[in-house]
Every structure is written in structure tokens, then in C-alpha cells.
Amino acid sequence: MIAKIIPNFNLSQIYRSGQCFRMSEREEGIYTVISGKRYLELQQKGEECLFDCSETEFREYWKGYFDLENDYGCYKLQINPNDKYLTEAAAFGCGIRILRQDLWEMLVSFIISQQNHIGRIKRCIENICRQYGEKCINSRKESYYAFPRPEALAVLADDALKECNLGYRSKYVVQAARSVASGKTNLEMIERMSYRKAREELLKLFGVGEKVADCICLFALHHLQAFPVDTHIRQAMQTHYKRGFPNRRYRGYQGVMQQYIFYYELFYRQNHKEQILLDSENTAK
């Protein structure tokens, strides 16, 4: 177990931010993360975070995974002080980081995310990991499952993953696996591409649209200029940025602002709306 002091970092917010689907809260304040075959247990007290791994593993993998070398305080300082909405959103999600996750895992995860909610996405991914991933053992001598390699899914029939509750998304995942396993889609090459080129390559895959491509670019390739637009973001744009989001001001890190907005809309705004509705119902009574 190693301890690190990390400002602008909140495990609970990262866990709920919708970018990582193999992160779980084992018990209150204690989280687990599975990335590929790696397993990590960690907890936080204020700015102190405890990582249950060696210093070498932290330095070589988890430090980059959690993007700990980036100063997120600087991003927040660049927010237009006259933009009350974005200022509030960044304050509400002040501990969010853009994770550096595996490209193949994010490709599959965000294909599954289409017309789906976070809880169900996690269950779908856990299902395919248990069915097709390698069984591993963690430090507690408990079993967990690695994310399946493309070759394990490429041999399946198009509808095989319906058994894992993927529904119509099954054929998208299987065909993506075939493309990667055959070399038609070269993930290593995509990792070296610019944001624009990488996005173009991802859009060639069956079942990958603009939002999914941008999510992959942001959460796997760490192209911070990617700005995925889903229902929550679209609603925020229509309400607060009728002339469009000020991309020029936040050039190069629009994706960080997107995450603040997404998290704010998903939790604070939604809870606020539900409370207003509850209050109005109580008043009517």
C-alpha cells in the first residue's frame, strides 16, 4: 500500500463520471479498478489516496491511468468567470480526471454504451468478461475476469453476445473484434494518430458514430479536445450555450469541460429537478 497526496482528485466522482465501467465501490470509500488484466484497490481520505500496489506498478501504470501528472487546477482557472454555469459545474465535479484507458476496451465499452445507461453498461461488460475473459486472482485471493481480447470475440456469431444482454449491439462488437483481430483496424496505429485522423478511423467501424468515436478519443486516446455530445450535453448546450460551446477559449481541453458539464447534468441538475418536482407535489397535497 502506497500513499499519495493528490489535489483535484476525487474517487467517488471519477467512479460515477461515466467514463470507466470496470470501477466498483467495494465498500464505502474503498474502490476497485480492473483495466485489462490489472486489478487495483484504492481508497481516499481528503487529498491522501492509498493505492494497494507497488511503487513500480503505480509509477509505470496507475499514475498515467489516472492522469496524475496533469494539473487540473489550471484547467479550472481558465474558465470564464462570467460563465456561472460552467464555474458551478467545475466546482461540483472538481475531482474528476480524464482517465487514460485501453483503446480496445473503450472501443467495446462505448459501442455498448449506445442507447444505454451506466448501470446496464457495467453489467453487459461484466457479462462478456466472465464469459470470454481470462480468469485472474487478486491480492485477496478472489477471482476476477480480464477484459476479453479481440481474438476471443472475433470468432463469435454476430448475435452471440445477445446472451450477455448486448442486444442489437452484439453485431457491432463482434464485427469490431473481427476488424481488429484481422489487422484491418490497427489500434496501435490509431494510438499514434492526431485527434482528427483517429476519429476518422474509428468512424469507419460498423456501429461507431460521432459520439462513440469522441468518447473513445477522449477516454482512451486522451485527445482532450474531443467533446462527446449525448443527451445530457445536448440539453446543456440548448439551455446555456445557444450559440455553441466556446471551443476557442478552451481549445485543447474541451473534453475536460465536457466532463464537468456531463457530471453536473447527470447528478446535480437531475437531482435538483427531482427535488423541485417532489416539492411541488408536496405543496399540491
mmCIF file of C-alpha atoms in Angstrom:
data_model
loop_
_atom_site.group_PDB
_atom_site.id
_atom_site.type_symbol
_atom_site.label_atom_id
_atom_site.label_comp_id
_atom_site.label_asym_id
_atom_site.label_seq_id
_atom_site.Cartn_x
_atom_site.Cartn_y
_atom_site.Cartn_z
ATOM 1 C CA MET A 1 0.000 0.000 0.000
ATOM 2 C CA ILE A 2 1.429 3.368 -1.004
ATOM 3 C CA ALA A 3 0.103 6.812 -0.113
ATOM 4 C CA LYS A 4 -0.039 9.846 -2.417
ATOM 5 C CA ILE A 5 -1.293 13.383 -1.843
ATOM 6 C CA ILE A 6 -3.325 14.330 -4.928
ATOM 7 C CA PRO A 7 -5.224 17.630 -5.224
ATOM 8 C CA ASN A 8 -8.214 17.955 -7.576
ATOM 9 C CA PHE A 9 -8.844 14.213 -7.369
ATOM 10 C CA ASN A 10 -11.999 12.503 -6.105
ATOM 11 C CA LEU A 11 -12.513 8.758 -6.446
ATOM 12 C CA SER A 12 -16.260 8.952 -5.899
ATOM 13 C CA GLN A 13 -16.666 11.478 -8.713
ATOM 14 C CA ILE A 14 -14.443 9.502 -11.081
ATOM 15 C CA TYR A 15 -16.370 6.328 -10.251
ATOM 16 C CA ARG A 16 -19.688 7.982 -11.141
ATOM 17 C CA SER A 17 -18.458 10.032 -14.114
ATOM 18 C CA GLY A 18 -19.481 7.547 -16.811
ATOM 19 C CA GLN A 19 -16.052 7.074 -18.362
ATOM 20 C CA CYS A 20 -14.912 3.884 -16.577
ATOM 21 C CA PHE A 21 -17.193 0.841 -16.469
ATOM 22 C CA ARG A 22 -14.930 -1.558 -14.552
ATOM 23 C CA MET A 23 -14.578 0.585 -11.461
ATOM 24 C CA SER A 24 -16.608 -0.511 -8.427
ATOM 25 C CA GLU A 25 -17.153 0.609 -4.855
ATOM 26 C CA ARG A 26 -16.213 -2.468 -2.854
ATOM 27 C CA GLU A 27 -17.363 -0.890 0.384
ATOM 28 C CA GLU A 28 -17.850 2.684 1.486
ATOM 29 C CA GLY A 29 -14.809 4.677 0.411
ATOM 30 C CA ILE A 30 -12.924 1.677 -0.996
ATOM 31 C CA TYR A 31 -12.848 1.248 -4.776
ATOM 32 C CA THR A 32 -11.566 -1.387 -7.180
ATOM 33 C CA VAL A 33 -10.491 -0.909 -10.777
ATOM 34 C CA ILE A 34 -9.909 -3.593 -13.401
ATOM 35 C CA SER A 35 -8.013 -2.486 -16.500
ATOM 36 C CA GLY A 36 -7.261 -5.276 -18.948
ATOM 37 C CA LYS A 37 -5.745 -7.903 -16.634
ATOM 38 C CA ARG A 38 -4.677 -5.436 -13.938
ATOM 39 C CA TYR A 39 -6.529 -5.099 -10.649
ATOM 40 C CA LEU A 40 -6.224 -2.227 -8.174
ATOM 41 C CA GLU A 41 -7.820 -1.471 -4.826
ATOM 42 C CA LEU A 42 -7.663 2.108 -3.581
ATOM 43 C CA GLN A 43 -9.223 4.482 -1.079
ATOM 44 C CA GLN A 44 -9.129 8.182 -0.280
ATOM 45 C CA LYS A 45 -9.104 10.389 2.818
ATOM 46 C CA GLY A 46 -9.141 14.033 1.855
ATOM 47 C CA GLU A 47 -6.296 14.573 -0.607
ATOM 48 C CA GLU A 48 -4.480 11.422 0.533
ATOM 49 C CA CYS A 49 -5.025 8.368 -1.670
ATOM 50 C CA LEU A 50 -3.929 4.856 -0.791
ATOM 51 C CA PHE A 51 -3.051 2.554 -3.696
ATOM 52 C CA ASP A 52 -2.745 -1.171 -2.998
ATOM 53 C CA CYS A 53 0.116 -1.775 -5.426
ATOM 54 C CA SER A 54 3.874 -1.477 -5.594
ATOM 55 C CA GLU A 55 5.602 1.836 -6.205
ATOM 56 C CA THR A 56 6.800 0.465 -9.536
ATOM 57 C CA GLU A 57 3.325 -0.520 -10.706
ATOM 58 C CA PHE A 58 1.947 2.828 -9.595
ATOM 59 C CA ARG A 59 4.658 4.723 -11.434
ATOM 60 C CA GLU A 60 4.544 2.619 -14.606
ATOM 61 C CA TYR A 61 0.785 2.222 -14.958
ATOM 62 C CA TRP A 62 -1.670 3.728 -12.486
ATOM 63 C CA LYS A 63 -0.073 7.174 -12.376
ATOM 64 C CA GLY A 64 -0.721 7.523 -16.093
ATOM 65 C CA TYR A 65 -4.100 5.766 -15.936
ATOM 66 C CA PHE A 66 -5.457 8.395 -13.524
ATOM 67 C CA ASP A 67 -3.683 11.227 -15.394
ATOM 68 C CA LEU A 68 -1.935 12.352 -12.224
ATOM 69 C CA GLU A 69 0.760 14.402 -13.952
ATOM 70 C CA ASN A 70 -1.796 16.876 -15.317
ATOM 71 C CA ASP A 71 -2.669 19.904 -13.176
ATOM 72 C CA TYR A 72 -6.474 20.079 -13.327
ATOM 73 C CA GLY A 73 -6.415 23.187 -11.177
ATOM 74 C CA CYS A 74 -5.011 25.019 -14.207
ATOM 75 C CA TYR A 75 -7.944 23.931 -16.363
ATOM 76 C CA LYS A 76 -10.418 25.318 -13.854
ATOM 77 C CA LEU A 77 -8.539 28.620 -13.616
ATOM 78 C CA GLN A 78 -9.107 29.122 -17.361
ATOM 79 C CA ILE A 79 -12.905 29.082 -17.018
ATOM 80 C CA ASN A 80 -14.547 32.372 -17.928
ATOM 81 C CA PRO A 81 -15.514 33.932 -14.558
ATOM 82 C CA ASN A 82 -18.661 35.291 -16.229
ATOM 83 C CA ASP A 83 -19.761 31.768 -17.137
ATOM 84 C CA LYS A 84 -21.657 30.977 -13.947
ATOM 85 C CA TYR A 85 -22.937 27.649 -15.233
ATOM 86 C CA LEU A 86 -19.523 26.198 -16.144
ATOM 87 C CA THR A 87 -17.984 27.608 -12.969
ATOM 88 C CA GLU A 88 -20.613 25.790 -10.904
ATOM 89 C CA ALA A 89 -20.221 22.593 -12.922
ATOM 90 C CA ALA A 90 -16.428 22.555 -12.469
ATOM 91 C CA ALA A 91 -16.778 23.200 -8.739
ATOM 92 C CA PHE A 92 -19.323 20.394 -8.424
ATOM 93 C CA GLY A 93 -17.097 17.886 -10.273
ATOM 94 C CA CYS A 94 -13.772 19.315 -9.115
ATOM 95 C CA GLY A 95 -12.161 15.894 -8.567
ATOM 96 C CA ILE A 96 -12.829 14.384 -11.980
ATOM 97 C CA ARG A 97 -9.881 13.252 -14.113
ATOM 98 C CA ILE A 98 -9.865 12.103 -17.730
ATOM 99 C CA LEU A 99 -8.616 8.538 -17.444
ATOM 100 C CA ARG A 100 -6.098 7.019 -19.858
ATOM 101 C CA GLN A 101 -7.778 3.702 -20.608
ATOM 102 C CA ASP A 102 -7.113 0.830 -23.007
ATOM 103 C CA LEU A 103 -8.205 1.604 -26.569
ATOM 104 C CA TRP A 104 -9.689 -1.830 -27.311
ATOM 105 C CA GLU A 105 -11.607 -1.839 -24.032
ATOM 106 C CA MET A 106 -13.002 1.634 -24.677
ATOM 107 C CA LEU A 107 -13.956 0.741 -28.240
ATOM 108 C CA VAL A 108 -16.123 -2.120 -26.990
ATOM 109 C CA SER A 109 -17.392 -0.247 -23.930
ATOM 110 C CA PHE A 110 -18.664 2.762 -25.834
ATOM 111 C CA ILE A 111 -20.198 0.671 -28.605
ATOM 112 C CA ILE A 112 -22.175 -0.984 -25.796
ATOM 113 C CA SER A 113 -22.996 2.445 -24.300
ATOM 114 C CA GLN A 114 -25.276 3.410 -27.203
ATOM 115 C CA GLN A 115 -28.859 3.990 -26.046
ATOM 116 C CA ASN A 116 -27.868 2.563 -22.677
ATOM 117 C CA HIS A 117 -27.404 3.702 -19.070
ATOM 118 C CA ILE A 118 -24.319 3.325 -16.870
ATOM 119 C CA GLY A 119 -25.609 0.506 -14.674
ATOM 120 C CA ARG A 120 -26.616 -1.640 -17.611
ATOM 121 C CA ILE A 121 -23.390 -0.919 -19.497
ATOM 122 C CA LYS A 122 -21.418 -2.184 -16.497
ATOM 123 C CA ARG A 123 -23.490 -5.363 -16.327
ATOM 124 C CA CYS A 124 -23.051 -6.025 -20.055
ATOM 125 C CA ILE A 125 -19.281 -5.597 -19.806
ATOM 126 C CA GLU A 126 -19.061 -7.799 -16.723
ATOM 127 C CA ASN A 127 -21.048 -10.462 -18.597
ATOM 128 C CA ILE A 128 -18.699 -10.575 -21.579
ATOM 129 C CA CYS A 129 -15.642 -10.531 -19.292
ATOM 130 C CA ARG A 130 -16.943 -13.507 -17.311
ATOM 131 C CA GLN A 131 -17.866 -15.373 -20.462
ATOM 132 C CA TYR A 132 -14.848 -14.618 -22.666
ATOM 133 C CA GLY A 133 -12.147 -13.033 -20.472
ATOM 134 C CA GLU A 134 -9.251 -14.712 -18.695
ATOM 135 C CA LYS A 135 -9.869 -15.670 -15.062
ATOM 136 C CA CYS A 136 -7.415 -13.931 -12.707
ATOM 137 C CA ILE A 137 -6.799 -13.833 -8.942
ATOM 138 C CA ASN A 138 -6.388 -10.606 -6.951
ATOM 139 C CA SER A 139 -4.355 -9.942 -3.792
ATOM 140 C CA ARG A 140 -7.292 -11.071 -1.649
ATOM 141 C CA LYS A 141 -7.243 -14.463 -3.440
ATOM 142 C CA GLU A 142 -10.544 -13.579 -5.110
ATOM 143 C CA SER A 143 -11.255 -14.270 -8.760
ATOM 144 C CA TYR A 144 -11.966 -11.588 -11.348
ATOM 145 C CA TYR A 145 -12.004 -11.564 -15.136
ATOM 146 C CA ALA A 146 -9.787 -9.714 -17.569
ATOM 147 C CA PHE A 147 -11.285 -7.864 -20.499
ATOM 148 C CA PRO A 148 -11.546 -10.302 -23.451
ATOM 149 C CA ARG A 149 -9.070 -9.877 -26.269
ATOM 150 C CA PRO A 150 -10.343 -9.162 -29.811
ATOM 151 C CA GLU A 151 -9.467 -12.708 -30.909
ATOM 152 C CA ALA A 152 -11.818 -14.173 -28.303
ATOM 153 C CA LEU A 153 -14.785 -12.233 -29.687
ATOM 154 C CA ALA A 154 -13.863 -12.295 -33.387
ATOM 155 C CA VAL A 155 -14.782 -15.991 -33.752
ATOM 156 C CA LEU A 156 -18.325 -15.498 -32.458
ATOM 157 C CA ALA A 157 -21.515 -15.292 -34.486
ATOM 158 C CA ASP A 158 -22.898 -11.780 -34.897
ATOM 159 C CA ASP A 159 -25.673 -12.337 -32.373
ATOM 160 C CA ALA A 160 -23.672 -14.403 -29.825
ATOM 161 C CA LEU A 161 -23.303 -11.526 -27.377
ATOM 162 C CA LYS A 162 -27.046 -11.160 -27.061
ATOM 163 C CA GLU A 163 -26.636 -13.810 -24.364
ATOM 164 C CA CYS A 164 -24.621 -11.184 -22.479
ATOM 165 C CA ASN A 165 -27.549 -8.722 -22.824
ATOM 166 C CA LEU A 166 -25.911 -6.622 -25.547
ATOM 167 C CA GLY A 167 -28.976 -6.820 -27.794
ATOM 168 C CA TYR A 168 -28.509 -5.250 -31.235
ATOM 169 C CA ARG A 169 -25.050 -4.042 -30.145
ATOM 170 C CA SER A 170 -23.763 -7.635 -30.307
ATOM 171 C CA LYS A 171 -23.096 -7.467 -34.032
ATOM 172 C CA TYR A 172 -21.278 -4.154 -33.669
ATOM 173 C CA VAL A 173 -18.902 -5.547 -31.028
ATOM 174 C CA VAL A 174 -18.268 -8.817 -32.891
ATOM 175 C CA GLN A 175 -17.575 -7.056 -36.175
ATOM 176 C CA ALA A 176 -15.244 -4.585 -34.431
ATOM 177 C CA ALA A 177 -13.392 -7.555 -32.920
ATOM 178 C CA ARG A 178 -13.034 -9.158 -36.366
ATOM 179 C CA SER A 179 -11.710 -5.925 -37.816
ATOM 180 C CA VAL A 180 -9.113 -5.552 -35.049
ATOM 181 C CA ALA A 181 -8.128 -9.243 -34.937
ATOM 182 C CA SER A 182 -7.645 -9.354 -38.718
ATOM 183 C CA GLY A 183 -5.490 -6.226 -38.702
ATOM 184 C CA LYS A 184 -7.915 -4.268 -40.849
ATOM 185 C CA THR A 185 -8.230 -1.843 -37.929
ATOM 186 C CA ASN A 186 -4.784 -1.190 -36.467
ATOM 187 C CA LEU A 187 -5.202 0.048 -32.912
ATOM 188 C CA GLU A 188 -1.503 0.744 -32.424
ATOM 189 C CA MET A 189 -1.551 2.997 -35.464
ATOM 190 C CA ILE A 190 -4.677 4.790 -34.234
ATOM 191 C CA GLU A 191 -2.944 5.437 -30.902
ATOM 192 C CA ARG A 192 -0.267 7.426 -32.762
ATOM 193 C CA MET A 193 -2.719 9.485 -34.816
ATOM 194 C CA SER A 194 -3.914 13.018 -34.277
ATOM 195 C CA TYR A 195 -7.413 13.521 -32.931
ATOM 196 C CA ARG A 196 -8.871 14.215 -36.376
ATOM 197 C CA LYS A 197 -7.233 11.199 -38.020
ATOM 198 C CA ALA A 198 -8.045 8.850 -35.134
ATOM 199 C CA ARG A 199 -11.679 9.946 -35.194
ATOM 200 C CA GLU A 200 -11.877 9.321 -38.928
ATOM 201 C CA GLU A 201 -10.504 5.792 -38.494
ATOM 202 C CA LEU A 202 -12.885 4.965 -35.662
ATOM 203 C CA LEU A 203 -15.868 6.184 -37.686
ATOM 204 C CA LYS A 204 -15.072 3.550 -40.315
ATOM 205 C CA LEU A 205 -16.054 0.821 -37.864
ATOM 206 C CA PHE A 206 -19.566 -0.601 -38.136
ATOM 207 C CA GLY A 207 -21.680 0.780 -35.291
ATOM 208 C CA VAL A 208 -19.370 3.652 -34.328
ATOM 209 C CA GLY A 209 -20.960 7.068 -34.664
ATOM 210 C CA GLU A 210 -19.677 10.531 -33.809
ATOM 211 C CA LYS A 211 -20.488 10.432 -30.090
ATOM 212 C CA VAL A 212 -18.924 6.996 -29.615
ATOM 213 C CA ALA A 213 -15.826 7.988 -31.616
ATOM 214 C CA ASP A 214 -15.383 11.114 -29.487
ATOM 215 C CA CYS A 215 -15.782 9.131 -26.252
ATOM 216 C CA ILE A 216 -13.074 6.716 -27.393
ATOM 217 C CA CYS A 217 -10.807 9.592 -28.418
ATOM 218 C CA LEU A 218 -11.279 11.278 -25.048
ATOM 219 C CA PHE A 219 -11.214 8.360 -22.617
ATOM 220 C CA ALA A 220 -8.708 6.068 -24.354
ATOM 221 C CA LEU A 221 -6.530 8.215 -26.608
ATOM 222 C CA HIS A 222 -6.577 11.220 -24.257
ATOM 223 C CA HIS A 223 -7.374 13.678 -27.015
ATOM 224 C CA LEU A 224 -8.659 16.318 -24.625
ATOM 225 C CA GLN A 225 -10.115 18.369 -27.468
ATOM 226 C CA ALA A 226 -12.765 15.686 -28.073
ATOM 227 C CA PHE A 227 -16.206 16.859 -26.936
ATOM 228 C CA PRO A 228 -18.733 13.972 -26.957
ATOM 229 C CA VAL A 229 -22.328 15.129 -27.283
ATOM 230 C CA ASP A 230 -25.011 12.936 -25.738
ATOM 231 C CA THR A 231 -28.493 13.772 -24.449
ATOM 232 C CA HIS A 232 -27.213 15.448 -21.270
ATOM 233 C CA ILE A 233 -24.676 17.594 -23.122
ATOM 234 C CA ARG A 234 -27.153 18.489 -25.847
ATOM 235 C CA GLN A 235 -29.662 19.709 -23.264
ATOM 236 C CA ALA A 236 -26.982 21.772 -21.537
ATOM 237 C CA MET A 237 -25.933 23.322 -24.859
ATOM 238 C CA GLN A 238 -29.513 24.232 -25.735
ATOM 239 C CA THR A 239 -30.030 25.871 -22.343
ATOM 240 C CA HIS A 240 -26.687 27.558 -21.648
ATOM 241 C CA TYR A 241 -24.807 27.799 -24.963
ATOM 242 C CA LYS A 242 -27.378 28.605 -27.621
ATOM 243 C CA ARG A 243 -24.629 29.983 -29.875
ATOM 244 C CA GLY A 244 -22.477 26.916 -29.324
ATOM 245 C CA PHE A 245 -19.864 25.955 -26.759
ATOM 246 C CA PRO A 246 -16.899 28.415 -26.652
ATOM 247 C CA ASN A 247 -14.398 25.925 -28.086
ATOM 248 C CA ARG A 248 -11.865 28.615 -28.951
ATOM 249 C CA ARG A 249 -11.462 29.645 -25.317
ATOM 250 C CA TYR A 250 -10.917 26.056 -24.178
ATOM 251 C CA ARG A 251 -9.017 24.834 -27.210
ATOM 252 C CA GLY A 252 -7.108 21.657 -26.460
ATOM 253 C CA TYR A 253 -9.017 20.687 -23.319
ATOM 254 C CA GLN A 254 -12.706 20.976 -24.260
ATOM 255 C CA GLY A 255 -13.150 17.375 -23.136
ATOM 256 C CA VAL A 256 -12.299 18.301 -19.549
ATOM 257 C CA MET A 257 -15.079 20.912 -19.623
ATOM 258 C CA GLN A 258 -17.398 18.334 -21.196
ATOM 259 C CA GLN A 259 -16.876 16.018 -18.232
ATOM 260 C CA TYR A 260 -17.655 18.784 -15.730
ATOM 261 C CA ILE A 261 -20.867 19.540 -17.627
ATOM 262 C CA PHE A 262 -21.829 15.876 -18.032
ATOM 263 C CA TYR A 263 -21.317 15.088 -14.336
ATOM 264 C CA TYR A 264 -23.183 18.234 -13.270
ATOM 265 C CA GLU A 265 -26.140 17.448 -15.524
ATOM 266 C CA LEU A 266 -26.208 13.776 -14.532
ATOM 267 C CA PHE A 267 -26.168 14.319 -10.784
ATOM 268 C CA TYR A 268 -26.706 17.859 -9.528
ATOM 269 C CA ARG A 269 -29.151 19.106 -12.149
ATOM 270 C CA GLN A 270 -31.103 15.857 -12.299
ATOM 271 C CA ASN A 271 -31.366 15.643 -8.509
ATOM 272 C CA HIS A 272 -32.334 19.318 -8.397
ATOM 273 C CA LYS A 273 -35.128 18.746 -10.923
ATOM 274 C CA GLU A 274 -36.384 15.739 -8.959
ATOM 275 C CA GLN A 275 -36.382 17.788 -5.740
ATOM 276 C CA ILE A 276 -38.356 20.603 -7.401
ATOM 277 C CA LEU A 277 -40.895 18.047 -8.637
ATOM 278 C CA LEU A 278 -41.138 16.467 -5.166
ATOM 279 C CA ASP A 279 -41.568 19.887 -3.525
ATOM 280 C CA SER A 280 -44.322 20.829 -5.973
ATOM 281 C CA GLU A 281 -46.126 17.536 -5.335
ATOM 282 C CA ASN A 282 -45.910 18.084 -1.562
ATOM 283 C CA THR A 283 -47.226 21.641 -1.967
ATOM 284 C CA ALA A 284 -50.174 20.353 -4.024
ATOM 285 C CA LYS A 285 -51.091 17.991 -1.213
#
